[in-house]
Amino acid sequence: MAILSTDKVKLNVKVQDKYEAIRMVGQMLVDAGHAPQEYIEKMIEREDSLSTYLGGGLAMPHGTNEAKSMIKSTGMAILTAPDGIDFGGDEPARLVIGLAAIRDDHMGILTNVAVLVSDDDEMERIVNATSEEELISIFEEGLSE
């Protein structure tokens, strides 16, 4: 099972708030078989205790530590929101990556994604991707380095 696939990417999303965005990426993780439906509520719970906004226009919602046992396989779900979503940071999130990771997979993924999007040009390429395939190829290039 791929960590990232076209069924786990939504481009140019418009949502009411961060909770709608979290539910959207969470549902993609559930639909792809990475986690059960209950995991989405654990992602909301995590957000309420500590924002998953990482800066630079990136938010990476994931479940609470207690939710780790629910996760069936490691996966990512991505949505781009060029207009931005307020996650309570100093600027809106334009890239939201939902994460479900078994064992310590999440640390490697977080690190690689953070490095990839810290490059302003790469972040713009991601947010302005015109197809799911284009976005996935940007991530595959960036995460394999």
XYZ file of N, CA and C in Angstrom:
435
model
N 0.851 -1.192 0.000
C 0.000 0.000 0.000
C 0.887 1.242 0.000
N 0.626 2.133 -0.897
C 1.443 3.339 -1.020
C 1.124 4.331 0.096
N 2.166 4.995 0.581
C 1.965 6.042 1.585
C 1.120 7.161 0.988
N 1.331 7.430 -0.312
C 0.614 8.508 -0.987
C 0.101 8.004 -2.326
N -1.153 8.315 -2.645
C -1.742 7.935 -3.929
C -2.813 8.963 -4.299
N -3.248 8.937 -5.551
C -4.158 9.982 -6.039
C -5.478 10.038 -5.264
N -5.900 8.921 -4.697
C -7.150 8.947 -3.923
C -6.967 9.610 -2.555
N -5.728 9.989 -2.234
C -5.460 10.675 -0.966
C -4.915 12.083 -1.202
N -5.325 12.675 -2.329
C -4.905 14.041 -2.655
C -6.134 14.816 -3.122
N -6.327 16.003 -2.562
C -7.378 16.912 -3.035
C -6.740 18.278 -3.251
N -6.947 18.832 -4.430
C -6.339 20.114 -4.785
C -7.350 21.258 -4.692
N -6.845 22.449 -4.379
C -7.646 23.679 -4.382
C -8.923 23.565 -3.566
N -8.771 23.065 -2.353
C -9.913 22.846 -1.471
C -10.316 24.150 -0.786
N -11.624 24.324 -0.624
C -12.152 25.442 0.164
C -12.958 24.816 1.305
N -12.577 25.147 2.536
C -13.259 24.599 3.716
C -13.656 25.741 4.640
N -14.589 25.451 5.531
C -15.062 26.453 6.496
C -14.007 26.748 7.569
N -13.341 25.686 8.038
C -12.383 25.851 9.131
C -11.418 24.664 9.175
N -10.490 24.728 10.128
C -9.476 23.676 10.225
C -10.090 22.317 10.532
N -11.206 22.301 11.242
C -11.823 21.014 11.574
C -12.370 20.314 10.333
N -12.921 21.087 9.424
C -13.393 20.493 8.170
C -12.201 19.938 7.381
N -11.094 20.659 7.381
C -9.882 20.192 6.687
C -9.360 18.911 7.334
N -9.342 18.866 8.666
C -8.862 17.676 9.378
C -9.767 16.484 9.076
N -11.073 16.716 9.095
C -12.002 15.613 8.786
C -11.803 15.116 7.355
N -11.497 16.042 6.447
C -11.312 15.665 5.046
C -10.066 14.779 4.874
N -8.931 15.194 5.429
C -7.726 14.360 5.301
C -7.880 13.076 6.109
N -8.547 13.170 7.249
C -8.785 11.977 8.067
C -9.635 10.956 7.326
N -10.680 11.430 6.655
C -11.554 10.511 5.921
C -10.802 9.834 4.778
N -9.884 10.562 4.133
C -9.083 9.947 3.070
C -8.210 8.823 3.641
N -7.650 9.037 4.839
C -6.839 7.997 5.491
C -7.708 6.782 5.839
N -8.923 7.046 6.327
C -9.856 5.969 6.675
C -10.258 5.201 5.414
N -10.655 5.941 4.370
C -11.107 5.311 3.124
C -10.011 4.452 2.489
N -8.754 4.849 2.692
C -7.631 4.102 2.111
C -7.209 2.917 2.992
N -7.863 2.782 4.153
C -7.584 1.629 5.000
C -6.434 1.796 5.981
N -5.927 3.016 6.139
C -4.808 3.236 7.065
C -5.250 3.255 8.527
N -6.514 3.669 8.760
C -7.000 3.817 10.136
C -8.523 3.679 10.148
N -9.092 3.346 11.320
C -10.548 3.246 11.432
C -11.194 4.627 11.565
N -12.494 4.685 11.399
C -13.256 5.939 11.476
C -12.957 6.717 12.767
N -12.777 6.012 13.881
C -12.542 6.672 15.180
C -11.265 7.513 15.175
N -10.340 7.202 14.281
C -9.072 7.933 14.232
C -9.291 9.426 13.952
N -10.319 9.738 13.174
C -10.587 11.147 12.831
C -10.853 11.952 14.099
N -11.641 11.389 15.022
C -11.918 12.110 16.272
C -10.643 12.290 17.089
N -9.721 11.334 17.008
C -8.442 11.449 17.718
C -7.576 12.548 17.074
N -7.745 12.757 15.764
C -7.033 13.853 15.095
C -7.581 15.199 15.590
N -8.909 15.288 15.744
C -9.542 16.515 16.251
C -9.096 16.760 17.696
N -9.090 15.691 18.496
C -8.667 15.781 19.896
C -7.227 16.307 19.983
N -6.365 15.800 19.124
C -4.963 16.239 19.089
C -4.875 17.720 18.752
N -5.659 18.148 17.768
C -5.651 19.552 17.355
C -6.120 20.458 18.493
N -7.128 20.005 19.251
C -7.654 20.808 20.356
C -6.644 20.947 21.491
N -5.777 19.939 21.665
C -4.801 20.017 22.750
C -3.551 20.789 22.323
N -3.194 20.701 21.041
C -2.010 21.396 20.546
C -2.113 21.516 19.029
N -2.027 22.715 18.524
C -2.168 22.925 17.079
C -1.114 22.134 16.307
N -1.532 21.592 15.170
C -0.603 20.847 14.316
C -0.060 21.737 13.206
N -0.262 23.051 13.364
C 0.320 23.986 12.399
C 1.818 24.072 12.657
N 2.623 23.832 11.604
C 4.075 23.791 11.782
C 4.780 25.041 11.287
N 4.034 25.982 10.702
C 4.649 27.184 10.160
C 4.852 27.071 8.665
N 5.106 28.200 8.035
C 5.392 28.222 6.606
C 4.239 27.758 5.732
N 3.012 27.825 6.261
C 1.853 27.424 5.475
C 1.531 25.942 5.545
N 2.177 25.193 6.472
C 1.987 23.744 6.575
C 1.337 23.353 7.896
N 0.294 22.518 7.802
C -0.290 21.876 8.986
C -0.255 20.371 8.735
N 0.077 19.615 9.778
C 0.136 18.147 9.648
C -0.691 17.479 10.745
N -2.011 17.490 10.589
C -2.855 16.846 11.596
C -2.596 15.348 11.687
N -2.619 14.846 12.927
C -2.448 13.419 13.183
C -3.138 13.115 14.498
N -3.247 11.848 14.821
C -3.966 11.449 16.020
C -3.162 11.650 17.292
N -3.830 11.431 18.419
C -3.182 11.496 19.725
C -2.270 10.271 19.897
N -1.421 10.326 20.907
C -0.547 9.174 21.183
C -1.367 7.910 21.470
N -2.510 8.078 22.156
C -3.357 6.924 22.466
C -3.926 6.288 21.199
N -4.007 7.067 20.126
C -4.606 6.569 18.881
C -3.634 5.722 18.061
N -2.355 5.704 18.447
C -1.361 4.969 17.649
C -1.733 3.508 17.444
N -2.325 2.896 18.473
C -2.667 1.478 18.369
C -3.776 1.223 17.347
N -4.525 2.257 16.980
C -5.608 2.117 15.994
C -5.076 2.004 14.567
N -3.898 2.565 14.320
C -3.393 2.709 12.954
C -3.012 1.352 12.369
N -3.497 1.091 11.161
C -3.262 -0.192 10.498
C -2.022 -0.157 9.605
N -1.753 1.001 8.986
C -0.581 1.148 8.117
C -0.253 2.623 7.982
N 0.980 2.909 7.604
C 1.422 4.288 7.460
C 0.875 4.888 6.166
N 0.326 6.095 6.279
C -0.190 6.770 5.095
C -0.279 8.272 5.295
N -0.320 8.975 4.182
C -0.486 10.418 4.185
C -1.657 10.782 3.289
N -2.387 11.829 3.667
C -3.447 12.383 2.825
C -3.194 13.884 2.748
N -3.275 14.430 1.543
C -2.871 15.816 1.333
C -3.994 16.628 0.723
N -4.165 17.833 1.241
C -5.023 18.777 0.537
C -4.301 20.105 0.425
N -4.521 20.750 -0.710
C -3.961 22.085 -0.904
C -5.112 23.078 -0.833
N -4.833 24.211 -0.215
C -5.828 25.266 -0.039
C -5.141 26.600 -0.320
N -5.050 26.976 -1.598
C -4.338 28.205 -1.953
C -4.836 29.445 -1.198
N -6.118 29.472 -0.826
C -6.656 30.617 -0.078
C -6.300 30.565 1.402
N -5.835 29.410 1.850
C -5.404 29.268 3.245
C -6.521 28.863 4.196
N -6.122 28.195 5.269
C -7.026 27.747 6.327
C -6.405 28.188 7.645
N -7.195 28.816 8.511
C -6.673 29.295 9.792
C -6.487 28.123 10.756
N -5.241 27.819 11.066
C -4.923 26.790 12.052
C -4.394 27.446 13.333
N -4.569 28.770 13.437
C -4.123 29.469 14.633
C -2.667 29.879 14.594
N -2.024 29.708 13.445
C -0.619 30.095 13.315
C -0.488 31.535 12.871
N 0.737 31.954 12.585
C 0.987 33.325 12.184
C 0.555 33.591 10.736
N 0.303 32.535 9.994
C -0.210 32.656 8.637
C -1.086 31.437 8.367
N -1.979 31.527 7.387
C -2.864 30.386 7.125
C -2.108 29.195 6.545
N -2.649 28.008 6.798
C -2.100 26.790 6.207
C -2.602 26.680 4.777
N -1.679 26.516 3.832
C -2.064 26.311 2.434
C -1.861 24.852 2.031
N -1.195 24.112 2.904
C -0.944 22.697 2.677
C -1.279 21.962 3.969
N -2.209 20.998 3.879
C -2.610 20.219 5.052
C -2.330 18.756 4.735
N -1.501 18.146 5.562
C -1.118 16.747 5.358
C -1.577 15.945 6.563
N -2.565 15.088 6.339
C -3.021 14.182 7.389
C -2.075 13.005 7.448
N -1.762 12.580 8.655
C -0.763 11.523 8.812
C -1.271 10.433 9.744
N -1.107 9.206 9.300
C -1.310 8.035 10.159
C -0.029 7.224 10.007
N 0.657 6.984 11.108
C 1.954 6.298 10.999
C 2.104 5.258 12.100
N 2.583 4.092 11.692
C 2.838 3.041 12.677
C 4.261 3.199 13.223
N 4.463 2.691 14.433
C 5.748 2.785 15.138
C 6.288 4.224 15.081
N 7.533 4.381 14.675
C 8.132 5.716 14.641
C 8.215 6.276 13.226
N 7.438 5.713 12.304
C 7.459 6.198 10.918
C 7.198 7.696 10.825
N 6.345 8.208 11.726
C 5.944 9.606 11.601
C 7.116 10.576 11.723
N 8.122 10.240 12.518
C 9.239 11.177 12.689
C 10.005 11.367 11.386
N 10.273 10.291 10.684
C 10.964 10.397 9.405
C 10.141 11.155 8.379
N 8.844 10.873 8.347
C 7.957 11.553 7.394
C 7.883 13.040 7.722
N 7.683 13.360 8.999
C 7.611 14.777 9.406
C 8.876 15.528 9.009
N 10.013 14.931 9.280
C 11.291 15.565 8.963
C 11.427 15.799 7.460
N 11.156 14.751 6.670
C 11.290 14.878 5.215
C 10.330 15.901 4.629
N 9.095 15.898 5.110
C 8.102 16.858 4.602
C 8.504 18.274 5.000
N 8.953 18.444 6.245
C 9.353 19.776 6.710
C 10.490 20.334 5.850
N 11.467 19.491 5.528
C 12.586 19.921 4.682
C 12.074 20.287 3.285
N 11.187 19.459 2.731
C 10.654 19.697 1.388
C 9.920 21.034 1.314
N 9.018 21.294 2.255
C 8.203 22.510 2.154
C 8.901 23.745 2.701
N 10.057 23.570 3.341
C 10.787 24.747 3.813
C 11.408 25.500 2.640
N 11.502 24.836 1.497
C 11.959 25.486 0.271
C 10.750 26.187 -0.342
N 10.776 27.529 -0.359
C 9.625 28.303 -0.834
C 9.195 27.913 -2.245
N 10.165 27.637 -3.117
C 9.831 27.266 -4.491
C 9.080 25.933 -4.529
N 9.534 24.974 -3.712
C 8.861 23.667 -3.661
C 7.443 23.822 -3.107
N 7.306 24.650 -2.060
C 5.982 24.875 -1.465
C 5.035 25.452 -2.518
N 5.518 26.409 -3.302
C 4.675 26.991 -4.349
C 4.307 25.945 -5.403
N 5.266 25.100 -5.779
C 4.973 24.021 -6.742
C 3.889 23.098 -6.207
N 3.957 22.777 -4.912
C 2.980 21.881 -4.302
C 1.595 22.533 -4.291
N 1.526 23.754 -3.753
C 0.227 24.431 -3.617
C -0.404 24.707 -4.980
N 0.428 24.920 -5.993
C -0.090 25.239 -7.319
C -0.134 24.042 -8.270
N 0.077 22.831 -7.736
C 0.020 21.627 -8.576
C -1.335 21.576 -9.282
N -1.314 21.178 -10.546
C -2.552 21.160 -11.325
C -3.165 19.771 -11.414
N -2.462 18.760 -10.907
C -3.036 17.413 -10.892
C -2.510 16.662 -9.681
N -3.257 15.648 -9.273
C -2.835 14.809 -8.151
C -1.496 14.156 -8.459
N -1.332 13.714 -9.710
C -0.090 13.043 -10.107
C 1.112 13.979 -9.982
N 0.913 15.240 -10.375
C 2.008 16.220 -10.278
C 2.402 16.416 -8.810
N 1.415 16.562 -7.940
C 1.698 16.760 -6.523
C 2.442 15.544 -5.956
N 1.984 14.355 -6.288
C 2.641 13.140 -5.792
C 4.085 13.061 -6.283
N 4.326 13.417 -7.535
C 5.698 13.338 -8.042
C 6.615 14.332 -7.326
N 6.109 15.506 -6.965
C 6.905 16.481 -6.206
C 7.283 15.865 -4.847
N 6.319 15.223 -4.193
C 6.589 14.603 -2.901
C 7.546 13.429 -3.049
N 7.343 12.613 -4.063
C 8.232 11.455 -4.230
C 9.669 11.899 -4.473
N 9.857 12.945 -5.279
C 11.205 13.490 -5.491
C 11.780 13.979 -4.180
N 10.986 14.761 -3.439
C 11.467 15.377 -2.201
C 11.697 14.392 -1.085
N 10.871 13.360 -0.994
C 10.992 12.406 0.110
C 12.029 11.328 -0.137
N 12.483 11.205 -1.387
C 13.457 10.142 -1.680
C 14.903 10.656 -1.584
N 15.040 11.958 -1.416
C 16.402 12.529 -1.388
C 17.098 12.230 -0.082
